[in-house]
CSV table of C-alpha atoms in Angstrom, one decimal:
chain,number,residue,atom,x,y,z
S,1077,MET,CA,-19.9,59.7,-8.1
S,1078,SER,CA,-19.1,62.7,-6.0
S,1079,GLN,CA,-21.0,62.9,-2.7
S,1080,PRO,CA,-24.4,64.6,-3.3
S,1081,GLU,CA,-25.5,67.5,-1.2
S,1082,GLU,CA,-28.4,65.4,0.2
S,1083,LEU,CA,-28.1,61.7,0.7
S,1084,VAL,CA,-30.5,59.2,2.3
S,1085,LEU,CA,-29.5,55.6,2.9
S,1086,VAL,CA,-31.8,52.5,2.8
S,1087,LEU,CA,-30.5,49.7,5.1
S,1088,ASP,CA,-31.5,46.5,3.3
S,1089,PHE,CA,-32.8,43.7,5.5
S,1090,GLY,CA,-33.8,41.5,2.6
S,1091,ALA,CA,-37.1,43.2,1.6
S,1092,GLN,CA,-38.4,42.5,-1.9
S,1093,TYR,CA,-39.3,46.2,-2.1
S,1094,ALA,CA,-35.9,47.6,-1.0
S,1095,GLN,CA,-35.0,48.9,-4.4
S,1096,LEU,CA,-38.4,50.4,-4.8
S,1097,ILE,CA,-37.9,52.4,-1.6
S,1098,ALA,CA,-34.8,54.0,-3.0
S,1099,ARG,CA,-36.6,54.8,-6.3
S,1100,ARG,CA,-39.4,56.5,-4.4
S,1101,VAL,CA,-37.0,58.6,-2.5
S,1102,ARG,CA,-35.2,59.7,-5.7
S,1103,GLU,CA,-38.6,60.7,-7.1
S,1104,GLN,CA,-38.5,63.4,-4.4
S,1105,ASN,CA,-35.2,64.7,-5.9
S,1106,VAL,CA,-33.2,63.3,-3.0
S,1107,PHE,CA,-30.3,61.0,-3.8
S,1108,CYS,CA,-30.8,57.6,-2.2
S,1109,GLN,CA,-28.7,54.4,-2.1
S,1110,LEU,CA,-29.1,50.9,-0.8
S,1111,VAL,CA,-26.5,49.7,1.7
S,1112,ARG,CA,-25.8,46.7,3.9
S,1113,HIS,CA,-28.1,46.4,6.9
S,1114,ASP,CA,-25.1,46.0,9.2
S,1115,LEU,CA,-23.2,49.1,8.0
S,1116,THR,CA,-21.5,50.4,11.1
S,1117,ALA,CA,-22.6,53.6,12.8
S,1118,LYS,CA,-19.1,55.0,12.3
S,1119,ARG,CA,-19.2,54.4,8.5
S,1120,ILE,CA,-22.7,55.9,8.3
S,1121,ALA,CA,-21.5,59.0,10.2
S,1122,GLU,CA,-18.7,59.4,7.6
S,1123,LEU,CA,-21.2,59.3,4.8
S,1124,ALA,CA,-23.2,62.0,6.6
S,1125,PRO,CA,-26.7,61.1,5.3
S,1126,ARG,CA,-29.7,63.3,6.0
S,1127,GLY,CA,-31.7,60.3,6.9
S,1128,LEU,CA,-31.8,56.5,7.2
S,1129,ILE,CA,-34.6,54.2,6.2
S,1130,LEU,CA,-34.7,50.6,7.6
S,1131,SER,CA,-36.3,48.4,5.0
S,1132,GLY,CA,-38.7,45.5,5.6
S,1133,GLY,CA,-37.5,41.9,5.5
S,1134,PRO,CA,-38.7,38.3,5.7
S,1135,SER,CA,-37.3,37.5,9.1
S,1136,SER,CA,-38.7,37.9,12.6
S,1137,VAL,CA,-36.6,40.2,14.8
S,1138,TYR,CA,-36.7,37.8,17.7
S,1139,ASP,CA,-35.3,34.9,15.8
S,1140,ASN,CA,-31.7,33.7,16.3
S,1141,GLY,CA,-29.6,35.0,13.4
S,1142,ALA,CA,-32.2,37.6,12.3
S,1143,PRO,CA,-30.4,40.5,10.6
S,1144,LYS,CA,-29.7,43.4,12.9
S,1145,CYS,CA,-28.4,46.9,12.5
S,1146,ASP,CA,-25.6,48.5,14.5
S,1147,PRO,CA,-27.6,49.8,17.6
S,1148,LYS,CA,-25.4,52.8,17.7
S,1149,ILE,CA,-27.1,54.3,14.7
S,1150,PHE,CA,-29.9,55.4,17.0
S,1151,ASP,CA,-27.5,57.6,18.8
S,1152,LEU,CA,-26.2,59.5,15.8
S,1153,GLY,CA,-29.1,62.0,15.8
S,1154,ILE,CA,-29.8,61.1,12.1
S,1155,PRO,CA,-33.6,60.8,11.4
S,1156,ILE,CA,-34.6,57.2,10.9
S,1157,LEU,CA,-37.8,55.7,9.4
S,1158,GLY,CA,-38.4,52.0,10.0
S,1159,ILE,CA,-40.7,50.2,7.6
S,1160,CYS,CA,-42.4,46.9,8.6
S,1161,TYR,CA,-39.4,44.8,9.8
S,1162,GLY,CA,-37.4,48.0,10.1
S,1163,MET,CA,-40.0,49.5,12.5
S,1164,GLN,CA,-40.0,46.3,14.6
S,1165,LEU,CA,-36.2,46.4,14.8
S,1166,ALA,CA,-36.1,50.1,15.8
S,1167,CYS,CA,-38.8,49.6,18.5
S,1168,GLN,CA,-37.0,46.5,19.8
S,1169,ALA,CA,-33.7,48.3,20.0
S,1170,LEU,CA,-35.3,51.2,21.9
S,1171,GLY,CA,-37.2,49.3,24.5
S,1172,GLY,CA,-40.2,47.9,22.7
S,1173,GLU,CA,-41.5,44.3,22.4
S,1174,VAL,CA,-42.2,42.4,19.2
S,1175,LYS,CA,-44.3,39.2,19.1
S,1176,PRO,CA,-46.3,37.2,16.6
S,1177,ALA,CA,-49.6,39.0,15.8
S,1178,SER,CA,-52.8,37.4,16.9
S,1179,SER,CA,-54.2,38.4,13.5
S,1180,ARG,CA,-51.7,38.6,10.6
S,1181,GLU,CA,-52.2,41.4,7.9
S,1182,TYR,CA,-51.5,40.8,4.3
S,1183,GLY,CA,-52.9,43.1,1.7
S,1184,ARG,CA,-54.9,46.3,1.9
S,1185,ALA,CA,-55.9,47.7,5.3
S,1186,VAL,CA,-57.5,51.0,6.6
S,1187,VAL,CA,-55.2,53.0,8.9
S,1188,ARG,CA,-56.7,55.6,11.3
S,1189,VAL,CA,-54.3,58.4,11.9
S,1190,HIS,CA,-54.1,59.9,15.5
S,1191,GLU,CA,-51.5,62.6,14.8
S,1192,SER,CA,-52.0,64.5,11.5
S,1193,ALA,CA,-48.6,66.2,11.6
S,1194,GLY,CA,-45.0,65.2,10.9
S,1195,ILE,CA,-44.9,62.2,8.6
S,1196,PHE,CA,-48.7,62.2,8.4
S,1197,ALA,CA,-49.1,65.9,7.5
S,1198,GLY,CA,-51.6,66.3,4.8
S,1199,ILE,CA,-52.7,62.7,4.8
S,1200,PRO,CA,-56.4,61.9,5.5
S,1201,SER,CA,-57.4,60.7,9.0
S,1202,GLU,CA,-58.4,57.4,7.4
S,1203,THR,CA,-56.4,56.0,4.5
S,1204,VAL,CA,-55.7,52.7,2.7
S,1205,VAL,CA,-52.3,51.1,3.1
S,1206,TRP,CA,-50.6,47.9,2.1
S,1207,MET,CA,-49.7,45.5,4.9
S,1208,SER,CA,-47.5,42.5,4.8
S,1209,HIS,CA,-46.6,41.2,8.3
S,1210,GLY,CA,-47.1,38.4,10.7
S,1211,ASP,CA,-45.4,40.1,13.7
S,1212,GLN,CA,-46.3,43.2,15.5
S,1213,VAL,CA,-44.9,45.7,18.0
S,1214,ARG,CA,-47.0,44.8,21.0
S,1215,SER,CA,-45.7,47.3,23.5
S,1216,VAL,CA,-43.4,50.3,23.4
S,1217,GLY,CA,-43.5,51.8,26.9
S,1218,GLY,CA,-43.4,55.6,27.5
S,1219,ALA,CA,-40.6,56.3,25.0
S,1220,TRP,CA,-42.9,56.0,22.0
S,1221,VAL,CA,-46.1,57.7,20.8
S,1222,ALA,CA,-48.7,55.8,18.7
S,1223,LEU,CA,-49.4,57.7,15.5
S,1224,ALA,CA,-51.9,55.3,13.7
S,1225,GLU,CA,-53.8,52.1,14.1
S,1226,THR,CA,-55.8,49.5,12.1
S,1227,ASP,CA,-58.5,47.2,13.4
S,1228,THR,CA,-55.9,44.5,14.2
S,1229,CYS,CA,-52.8,46.5,14.7
S,1230,PRO,CA,-52.9,49.1,17.4
S,1231,LEU,CA,-49.4,50.3,16.7
S,1232,ALA,CA,-49.5,50.7,12.9
S,1233,ALA,CA,-47.2,53.8,13.2
S,1234,VAL,CA,-45.1,55.2,16.0
S,1235,ARG,CA,-42.6,58.0,16.8
S,1236,HIS,CA,-40.0,58.2,19.5
S,1237,VAL,CA,-40.5,60.9,22.1
S,1238,THR,CA,-36.9,62.1,22.3
S,1239,ARG,CA,-35.2,60.8,19.1
S,1240,PRO,CA,-36.0,61.5,15.5
S,1241,VAL,CA,-37.0,57.9,14.9
S,1242,TYR,CA,-40.3,56.8,13.3
S,1243,GLY,CA,-41.8,53.5,12.5
S,1244,ILE,CA,-44.6,52.4,10.2
S,1245,GLN,CA,-45.9,48.8,9.9
S,1246,PHE,CA,-47.1,49.3,6.3
S,1247,HIS,CA,-45.3,49.8,3.0
S,1248,PRO,CA,-45.4,53.4,1.7
S,1249,GLU,CA,-43.3,52.6,-1.3
S,1250,VAL,CA,-45.9,50.4,-3.2
S,1251,SER,CA,-48.6,51.8,-5.3
S,1252,HIS,CA,-51.2,50.0,-3.2
S,1253,THR,CA,-50.6,52.7,-0.5
S,1254,PRO,CA,-52.1,55.8,-2.2
S,1255,HIS,CA,-50.6,58.4,0.2
S,1256,GLY,CA,-47.3,56.5,0.6
S,1257,GLY,CA,-45.4,59.1,-1.6
S,1258,ARG,CA,-46.7,61.9,0.6
S,1259,LEU,CA,-45.6,60.1,3.7
S,1260,LEU,CA,-42.1,59.6,2.4
S,1261,ARG,CA,-42.0,63.2,1.2
S,1262,ASN,CA,-43.0,64.3,4.7
S,1263,PHE,CA,-40.2,62.3,6.2
S,1264,LEU,CA,-37.6,63.7,3.8
S,1265,THR,CA,-38.7,67.3,4.1
S,1266,GLU,CA,-40.3,67.7,7.5
S,1267,VAL,CA,-38.0,65.4,9.5
S,1268,CYS,CA,-34.8,65.2,7.5
S,1269,GLY,CA,-34.8,68.8,6.3
S,1270,CYS,CA,-34.2,67.8,2.7
S,1271,ARG,CA,-34.8,70.4,0.0
S,1272,GLY,CA,-34.7,68.1,-3.0
S,1273,THR,CA,-31.6,69.3,-4.7
S,1274,TRP,CA,-30.7,66.2,-6.7
S,1275,ALA,CA,-31.7,66.7,-10.3
S,1276,MET,CA,-30.7,65.1,-13.6
S,1277,GLY,CA,-29.1,68.3,-14.8
S,1278,SER,CA,-26.7,68.5,-11.9
S,1279,PHE,CA,-26.0,64.7,-12.2
S,1280,LEU,CA,-25.1,65.3,-15.9
S,1281,GLU,CA,-22.6,68.1,-15.0
S,1282,GLN,CA,-21.0,66.1,-12.2
S,1283,THR,CA,-20.7,63.0,-14.4
S,1284,ILE,CA,-19.1,64.8,-17.3
S,1285,THR,CA,-16.5,66.3,-14.9
S,1286,ARG,CA,-15.8,62.9,-13.4
S,1287,LEU,CA,-15.5,61.2,-16.8
S,1288,ARG,CA,-12.9,63.8,-18.0
S,1289,GLU,CA,-10.9,63.3,-14.8
S,1290,GLN,CA,-11.0,59.5,-15.1
S,1291,VAL,CA,-10.2,59.3,-18.8
S,1292,GLY,CA,-7.7,62.1,-19.2
S,1293,GLU,CA,-6.3,62.0,-22.7
S,1294,ASP,CA,-6.8,58.3,-23.2
S,1295,ARG,CA,-9.3,56.7,-25.6
S,1296,VAL,CA,-12.5,54.8,-24.8
S,1297,ILE,CA,-14.5,52.3,-26.8
S,1298,CYS,CA,-18.2,51.9,-26.3
S,1299,GLY,CA,-20.2,49.0,-27.5
S,1300,LEU,CA,-23.4,50.3,-29.1
S,1301,SER,CA,-26.4,47.9,-29.2
S,1302,GLY,CA,-29.0,50.5,-30.2
S,1303,GLY,CA,-30.7,50.0,-26.9
S,1304,VAL,CA,-31.4,52.7,-24.3
S,1305,ASP,CA,-28.5,52.0,-21.9
S,1306,SER,CA,-25.7,51.8,-24.4
S,1307,SER,CA,-27.1,54.8,-26.4
S,1308,VAL,CA,-27.2,57.0,-23.3
S,1309,VAL,CA,-23.6,55.9,-22.3
S,1310,ALA,CA,-22.4,56.7,-25.8
S,1311,ALA,CA,-24.1,60.1,-25.9
S,1312,LEU,CA,-22.8,61.0,-22.5
S,1313,LEU,CA,-19.2,60.1,-23.5
S,1314,VAL,CA,-19.4,62.0,-26.7
S,1315,LYS,CA,-20.6,65.1,-24.8
S,1316,ALA,CA,-17.8,64.6,-22.2
S,1317,ILE,CA,-14.8,63.7,-24.3
S,1318,GLY,CA,-15.8,64.1,-27.9
S,1319,LYS,CA,-13.6,62.2,-30.4
S,1320,GLN,CA,-11.8,60.3,-27.6
S,1321,VAL,CA,-14.6,57.8,-27.7
S,1322,SER,CA,-15.1,55.4,-30.5
S,1323,CYS,CA,-18.5,53.6,-30.7
S,1324,ILE,CA,-18.6,50.1,-32.2
S,1325,PHE,CA,-22.0,48.9,-33.4
S,1326,VAL,CA,-22.1,45.3,-34.5
S,1327,ASP,CA,-24.8,44.5,-37.0
S,1328,ASN,CA,-25.3,40.8,-36.1
S,1329,GLY,CA,-28.0,40.3,-38.7
S,1330,LEU,CA,-30.5,39.7,-35.9
S,1331,LEU,CA,-31.8,43.3,-35.6
S,1332,ARG,CA,-35.2,44.8,-36.3
S,1333,THR,CA,-36.1,46.8,-39.4
S,1334,GLY,CA,-34.3,50.1,-39.5
S,1335,GLU,CA,-32.0,49.6,-36.5
S,1336,VAL,CA,-28.7,50.1,-38.3
S,1337,GLU,CA,-29.9,53.2,-40.1
S,1338,ALA,CA,-31.3,54.7,-36.9
S,1339,VAL,CA,-27.9,54.3,-35.1
S,1340,ARG,CA,-26.0,55.9,-38.1
S,1341,ARG,CA,-28.5,58.8,-38.1
S,1342,THR,CA,-28.3,59.4,-34.3
S,1343,PHE,CA,-24.6,58.9,-33.6
S,1344,GLY,CA,-22.9,59.4,-36.9
S,1345,ASP,CA,-24.9,62.3,-38.2
S,1346,HIS,CA,-26.5,64.1,-35.2
S,1347,PHE,CA,-23.7,63.6,-32.6
S,1348,GLY,CA,-20.8,63.3,-35.0
S,1349,ALA,CA,-19.4,60.4,-33.1
S,1350,ASP,CA,-16.5,58.2,-34.3
S,1351,LEU,CA,-18.9,55.4,-35.2
S,1352,HIS,CA,-17.7,52.0,-36.4
S,1353,VAL,CA,-20.5,49.9,-37.9
S,1354,VAL,CA,-19.4,46.2,-38.4
S,1355,SER,CA,-21.6,44.1,-40.7
S,1356,ALA,CA,-21.2,40.6,-39.4
S,1357,GLY,CA,-24.6,39.0,-40.1
S,1358,PRO,CA,-23.3,36.0,-42.1
S,1359,ARG,CA,-20.8,35.3,-39.3
S,1360,PHE,CA,-23.5,35.1,-36.7
S,1361,LEU,CA,-25.9,33.1,-38.9
S,1362,GLY,CA,-23.1,30.6,-39.6
S,1363,ALA,CA,-22.6,30.1,-35.9
S,1364,LEU,CA,-26.3,29.5,-35.4
S,1365,ALA,CA,-26.7,27.0,-38.2
S,1366,GLY,CA,-28.7,24.0,-36.9
S,1367,VAL,CA,-29.1,25.4,-33.4
S,1368,THR,CA,-32.5,25.4,-31.8
S,1369,GLU,CA,-31.8,25.3,-28.0
S,1370,PRO,CA,-32.3,28.9,-26.5
S,1371,GLN,CA,-29.2,28.9,-24.2
S,1372,GLU,CA,-27.0,27.6,-26.9
S,1373,LYS,CA,-28.2,30.4,-29.2
S,1374,ARG,CA,-27.2,32.9,-26.6
S,1375,ARG,CA,-23.9,31.3,-25.9
S,1376,ARG,CA,-22.9,31.2,-29.5
S,1377,ILE,CA,-24.0,34.8,-30.2
S,1378,GLY,CA,-22.1,36.0,-27.2
S,1379,HIS,CA,-18.9,34.3,-28.3
S,1380,VAL,CA,-19.1,35.6,-31.9
S,1381,PHE,CA,-19.9,39.1,-30.6
S,1382,ILE,CA,-16.8,39.1,-28.4
S,1383,ASP,CA,-14.6,38.0,-31.4
S,1384,VAL,CA,-16.1,40.6,-33.8
S,1385,PHE,CA,-15.9,43.4,-31.2
S,1386,GLU,CA,-12.3,42.6,-30.4
S,1387,ASP,CA,-11.3,42.4,-34.0
S,1388,GLU,CA,-12.8,45.9,-34.7
S,1389,SER,CA,-11.3,47.4,-31.5
S,1390,LYS,CA,-7.8,46.4,-32.6
S,1391,ARG,CA,-8.2,48.9,-35.5
S,1392,ILE,CA,-8.5,51.7,-33.0
S,1393,GLU,CA,-5.2,52.9,-31.4
S,1394,GLY,CA,-4.5,53.9,-27.9
S,1395,VAL,CA,-7.6,52.4,-26.2
S,1396,ARG,CA,-7.4,52.1,-22.4
S,1397,TYR,CA,-11.1,52.1,-21.4
S,1398,LEU,CA,-14.2,50.1,-22.2
S,1399,ALA,CA,-17.6,51.9,-21.5
S,1400,GLN,CA,-20.4,49.7,-20.2
S,1401,GLY,CA,-24.1,50.4,-19.4
S,1402,THR,CA,-24.2,49.0,-15.9
S,1403,LEU,CA,-27.2,50.3,-14.0
S,1404,TYR,CA,-27.8,50.6,-10.3
S,1405,PRO,CA,-29.9,47.4,-10.0
S,1406,ASP,CA,-27.0,45.5,-11.5
S,1407,VAL,CA,-24.7,46.9,-8.9
S,1408,ILE,CA,-27.1,46.0,-6.1
S,1409,GLU,CA,-27.8,42.4,-7.4
S,1410,SER,CA,-24.1,41.7,-7.7
S,1411,GLY,CA,-23.3,42.9,-4.2
S,1412,GLY,CA,-21.6,46.1,-5.1
S,1413,ALA,CA,-23.7,48.5,-3.0
S,1414,ILE,CA,-21.9,50.8,-0.5
S,1415,ASP,CA,-19.5,48.7,1.5
S,1416,GLY,CA,-21.2,45.6,0.2
S,1417,PRO,CA,-19.5,42.2,-0.4
S,1418,ALA,CA,-16.9,42.3,-3.1
S,1419,ALA,CA,-18.3,41.0,-6.4
S,1420,SER,CA,-18.0,41.6,-10.1
S,1421,ILE,CA,-20.8,43.4,-11.9
S,1422,LYS,CA,-23.0,40.9,-13.7
S,1423,LEU,CA,-21.7,40.6,-17.2
S,1424,HIS,CA,-25.1,40.4,-19.0
S,1425,HIS,CA,-24.5,43.3,-21.3
S,1426,ASN,CA,-23.4,42.8,-24.9
S,1427,VAL,CA,-19.8,43.6,-23.9
S,1428,GLY,CA,-19.8,40.8,-21.3
S,1429,GLY,CA,-16.4,39.2,-20.9
S,1430,LEU,CA,-14.6,41.8,-22.9
S,1431,PRO,CA,-12.9,43.8,-20.1
S,1432,GLU,CA,-10.9,40.8,-18.8
S,1433,LYS,CA,-10.1,39.5,-22.3
S,1434,MET,CA,-8.9,42.8,-23.7
S,1435,GLY,CA,-7.2,44.1,-20.5
S,1436,LEU,CA,-9.2,47.3,-20.5
S,1437,GLU,CA,-10.5,49.4,-17.5
S,1438,LEU,CA,-14.2,49.8,-17.2
S,1439,VAL,CA,-16.1,53.1,-17.4
S,1440,GLU,CA,-19.6,52.8,-16.0
S,1441,PRO,CA,-21.2,56.3,-15.9
S,1442,LEU,CA,-24.7,55.0,-15.3
S,1443,ARG,CA,-24.0,52.7,-12.3
S,1444,ASP,CA,-25.8,55.0,-9.9
S,1445,LEU,CA,-29.0,55.2,-11.9
S,1446,PHE,CA,-32.3,53.3,-12.2
S,1447,LYS,CA,-33.7,52.6,-15.7
S,1448,ASP,CA,-36.3,55.5,-15.5
S,1449,GLU,CA,-33.5,57.8,-14.6
S,1450,VAL,CA,-31.4,56.7,-17.5
S,1451,ARG,CA,-34.3,57.6,-19.8
S,1452,ARG,CA,-34.5,61.1,-18.2
S,1453,LEU,CA,-30.7,61.5,-18.7
S,1454,GLY,CA,-31.1,60.5,-22.4
S,1455,LEU,CA,-33.6,63.2,-23.0
S,1456,GLU,CA,-31.4,65.7,-21.1
S,1457,LEU,CA,-28.6,64.7,-23.6
S,1458,GLY,CA,-30.8,65.4,-26.6
S,1459,LEU,CA,-31.4,61.8,-27.7
S,1460,PRO,CA,-34.6,61.4,-29.7
S,1461,GLU,CA,-37.6,60.4,-27.6
S,1462,SER,CA,-38.3,57.5,-29.9
S,1463,LEU,CA,-34.9,56.0,-28.9
S,1464,VAL,CA,-35.1,56.9,-25.2
S,1465,MET,CA,-38.6,55.5,-24.7
S,1466,ARG,CA,-38.2,52.4,-26.8
S,1467,HIS,CA,-39.1,49.0,-25.5
S,1468,PRO,CA,-36.3,46.7,-24.3
S,1469,PHE,CA,-34.7,44.5,-27.0
S,1470,PRO,CA,-32.7,41.4,-26.0
S,1471,GLY,CA,-29.0,41.2,-26.6
S,1472,PRO,CA,-29.3,38.1,-28.8
S,1473,GLY,CA,-31.9,40.0,-30.9
S,1474,LEU,CA,-34.4,38.3,-33.0
S,1475,ALA,CA,-32.6,34.9,-32.5
S,1476,VAL,CA,-34.6,34.4,-29.3
S,1477,ARG,CA,-37.8,35.5,-31.0
S,1478,CYS,CA,-37.3,33.2,-33.9
S,1479,LEU,CA,-38.1,29.9,-32.2
S,1480,GLY,CA,-36.4,26.9,-33.7
S,1481,GLU,CA,-33.5,27.3,-36.2
S,1482,VAL,CA,-32.5,30.8,-37.1
S,1483,LEU,CA,-32.5,31.2,-40.9
S,1484,GLU,CA,-32.3,34.3,-43.0
S,1485,GLU,CA,-35.7,33.7,-44.7
S,1486,ARG,CA,-37.4,33.2,-41.3
S,1487,LEU,CA,-35.8,36.4,-40.0
S,1488,VAL,CA,-37.2,38.3,-42.9
S,1489,VAL,CA,-40.7,37.1,-42.1
S,1490,LEU,CA,-40.3,37.9,-38.4
S,1491,ARG,CA,-38.9,41.4,-39.1
S,1492,GLN,CA,-41.9,42.3,-41.3
S,1493,ALA,CA,-44.4,41.0,-38.7
S,1494,ASP,CA,-42.7,42.8,-35.9
S,1495,SER,CA,-42.6,46.0,-37.9
S,1496,VAL,CA,-46.4,45.8,-38.5
S,1497,LEU,CA,-47.0,45.2,-34.8
S,1498,LEU,CA,-45.0,48.2,-33.7
S,1499,ASP,CA,-46.5,50.4,-36.3
S,1500,GLU,CA,-50.0,49.6,-35.2
S,1501,LEU,CA,-49.2,50.1,-31.5
S,1502,LYS,CA,-47.7,53.5,-32.2
S,1503,LYS,CA,-50.6,54.7,-34.4
S,1504,SER,CA,-53.1,53.6,-31.8
S,1505,GLY,CA,-51.2,55.1,-28.9
S,1506,TRP,CA,-50.7,51.8,-27.2
S,1507,TYR,CA,-46.9,51.7,-27.7
S,1508,GLY,CA,-46.4,54.0,-24.7
S,1509,LYS,CA,-49.0,52.1,-22.7
S,1510,THR,CA,-47.1,48.9,-22.9
S,1511,ALA,CA,-43.6,48.2,-21.4
S,1512,GLN,CA,-42.6,45.6,-24.1
S,1513,ALA,CA,-44.2,44.3,-27.2
S,1514,PHE,CA,-42.9,42.1,-30.0
S,1515,ALA,CA,-43.7,39.3,-32.5
S,1516,VAL,CA,-42.5,35.7,-32.1
S,1517,LEU,CA,-42.2,33.4,-35.1
S,1518,LEU,CA,-43.2,29.9,-34.0
S,1519,PRO,CA,-41.5,26.7,-35.4
S,1520,ILE,CA,-44.9,25.3,-36.5
S,1521,GLN,CA,-47.2,25.7,-39.5
S,1522,SER,CA,-50.9,25.6,-39.7
S,1523,VAL,CA,-53.5,25.1,-42.4
S,1524,GLY,CA,-55.3,28.2,-43.8
S,1525,VAL,CA,-57.4,29.4,-46.7
S,1526,MET,CA,-56.5,32.4,-48.9
S,1527,GLY,CA,-58.8,33.0,-51.8
S,1528,ASP,CA,-59.7,29.7,-53.2
S,1529,GLY,CA,-56.5,28.0,-52.2
S,1530,ARG,CA,-55.3,26.0,-49.2
S,1531,THR,CA,-52.2,27.3,-47.4
S,1532,TYR,CA,-49.8,25.7,-45.0
S,1533,GLU,CA,-47.8,28.5,-43.5
S,1534,SER,CA,-46.1,29.9,-40.4
S,1535,VAL,CA,-47.7,31.1,-37.1
S,1536,VAL,CA,-46.8,34.3,-35.4
S,1537,ALA,CA,-47.5,35.0,-31.7
S,1538,ILE,CA,-47.9,38.6,-30.4
S,1539,ARG,CA,-46.6,39.4,-27.0
S,1540,ALA,CA,-47.4,42.7,-25.2
S,1541,VAL,CA,-46.9,43.2,-21.4
S,1542,GLN,CA,-47.3,46.0,-18.8
S,1543,THR,CA,-44.9,46.2,-15.9
S,1544,GLU,CA,-42.9,48.6,-13.8
S,1545,ASP,CA,-39.9,46.5,-12.8
S,1546,TYR,CA,-39.9,43.6,-15.4
S,1547,MET,CA,-39.6,41.2,-12.4
S,1548,THR,CA,-43.4,40.6,-12.7
S,1549,ALA,CA,-45.6,41.5,-15.7
S,1550,ASP,CA,-49.2,41.2,-16.8
S,1551,TRP,CA,-50.3,40.7,-20.4
S,1552,ALA,CA,-51.5,43.9,-21.9
S,1553,HIS,CA,-55.3,44.0,-22.5
S,1554,LEU,CA,-55.1,45.4,-26.0
S,1555,PRO,CA,-58.5,46.3,-27.5
S,1556,TYR,CA,-60.0,43.7,-29.7
S,1557,GLU,CA,-60.2,46.1,-32.6
S,1558,LEU,CA,-56.4,46.7,-32.4
S,1559,LEU,CA,-55.7,43.0,-32.2
S,1560,ALA,CA,-57.9,42.5,-35.3
S,1561,SER,CA,-56.1,45.2,-37.2
S,1562,ILE,CA,-52.7,43.8,-36.2
S,1563,SER,CA,-53.7,40.3,-37.3
S,1564,THR,CA,-55.3,41.4,-40.6
S,1565,ARG,CA,-52.2,43.5,-41.6
S,1566,ILE,CA,-49.7,40.8,-40.7
S,1567,ILE,CA,-51.6,38.1,-42.6
S,1568,ASN,CA,-52.2,40.3,-45.6
S,1569,GLU,CA,-48.8,42.0,-45.8
S,1570,VAL,CA,-46.3,39.3,-44.6
S,1571,LYS,CA,-45.8,36.5,-47.1
S,1572,GLY,CA,-45.5,33.2,-45.3
S,1573,ILE,CA,-47.9,33.8,-42.3
S,1574,ASN,CA,-51.5,32.6,-42.2
S,1575,ARG,CA,-52.2,32.7,-38.5
S,1576,VAL,CA,-51.7,35.2,-35.6
S,1577,VAL,CA,-52.2,34.3,-31.9
S,1578,TYR,CA,-52.0,36.5,-28.8
S,1579,ASP,CA,-50.1,35.5,-25.7
S,1580,ILE,CA,-52.1,36.1,-22.6
S,1581,SER,CA,-49.6,34.7,-20.1
S,1582,SER,CA,-48.4,36.7,-17.1
S,1583,LYS,CA,-45.0,36.7,-15.5
S,1584,PRO,CA,-44.8,34.5,-13.4
S,1585,PRO,CA,-45.4,31.7,-14.4
S,1586,ALA,CA,-44.3,32.7,-17.9
S,1587,THR,CA,-41.4,34.9,-18.8
S,1588,ILE,CA,-41.7,38.0,-20.9
S,1589,GLU,CA,-39.5,36.6,-23.7
S,1590,TRP,CA,-40.3,33.2,-25.1
S,1591,GLU,CA,-36.7,32.1,-25.1
């Protein structure tokens, strides 16, 4: 993307919260990117950021081989905020001493603020923060001023006397630090002078301009899955280049109730896109015959998808580009951040493997955005809220929620049960309170009684979770009354099911999906 007016860089030292720091900065309408920890001062100066944030990390700064930054970054005059390891690194580089703490701090702690100005402006003199460290800055000499302390950490926050460099031992980016957002905002506005000029509307305008420049008069094909990412990519391309984009939607026979109709309605009718719907259910089910192992299901579905997609794309003339819904976390995890190690974007999308096989160039208009930003962009583009805010749906579809062999009759039962679940969640207001919810058809049967007769029918498990990042998740504590309503409706309305169970496993140790 073009260089934003205001840019903040997060130097990543291996912190588990590094991506979260970038997201929290963006919430202040300041564009932020994650970069290598050893990016040179010269390169940073070329990028001209308004500020730098040094992330936390698992190492000790005094260890041999511990990750370091270019010490010249402290001479650039660019405001710097060091968090946890980043604070220790900054203090060490500028004359301080870091040693193992006599009392380690993990979890919540109360910070007492000495200087209620600068980064602590508007923050109570005593506030709860989240600590996670075994080392401490033990001494800083006369070049630093202590800003805050805890009972066991006398230098919980510091600022340099002559340089715009700050350090905090706690983590402002996590929700466990209630005033963390205010502290980051203070750093961005009071120290870096940011005005918060980065907004989704301006991103949309810039991206449309860039897409038109990249594509020119050539054609683009976009693989539509019906999910949020691919739908936003398709809507963005239609707005930017109109009929130059052809959307291919593969109906693999593994979709939920109403998926195909919803895609036709949104992209064919509302956006007027060149939409190609390929009905290939029998082809996928044939490839899945007799398969029960989850990874083999995924492998076969992926291979058939590539073949079907390639066959349909050959019917479209003059195609040079393939659009893909790569997001910023994908870029980071595959080493593609600014000046990061050369690596290919993870090909976990439905179009995985296609660019190489078909000889097409990639178009990735969402590669600078996090998931929540993609949703905001979708609303900006006029996509229906029901689509933009929908729960994630796996690429292999219901095949990985139909445990055991995937048969058409079993898919019918699963679709009906899933439809009832989603309907009850939406009517009760719980759909928006959960991050993901779905039904799983188990490969077992149980005895039941309906009327005066004995039954021996299938079991459905209900899974509903709450999470912010999908890396960890807690099972949703749905009200008993709602669970009872879901169970009653599924057993009464879905022929072939006589038992409903609720999954109360968190991630970890369980995963969100069952397969």
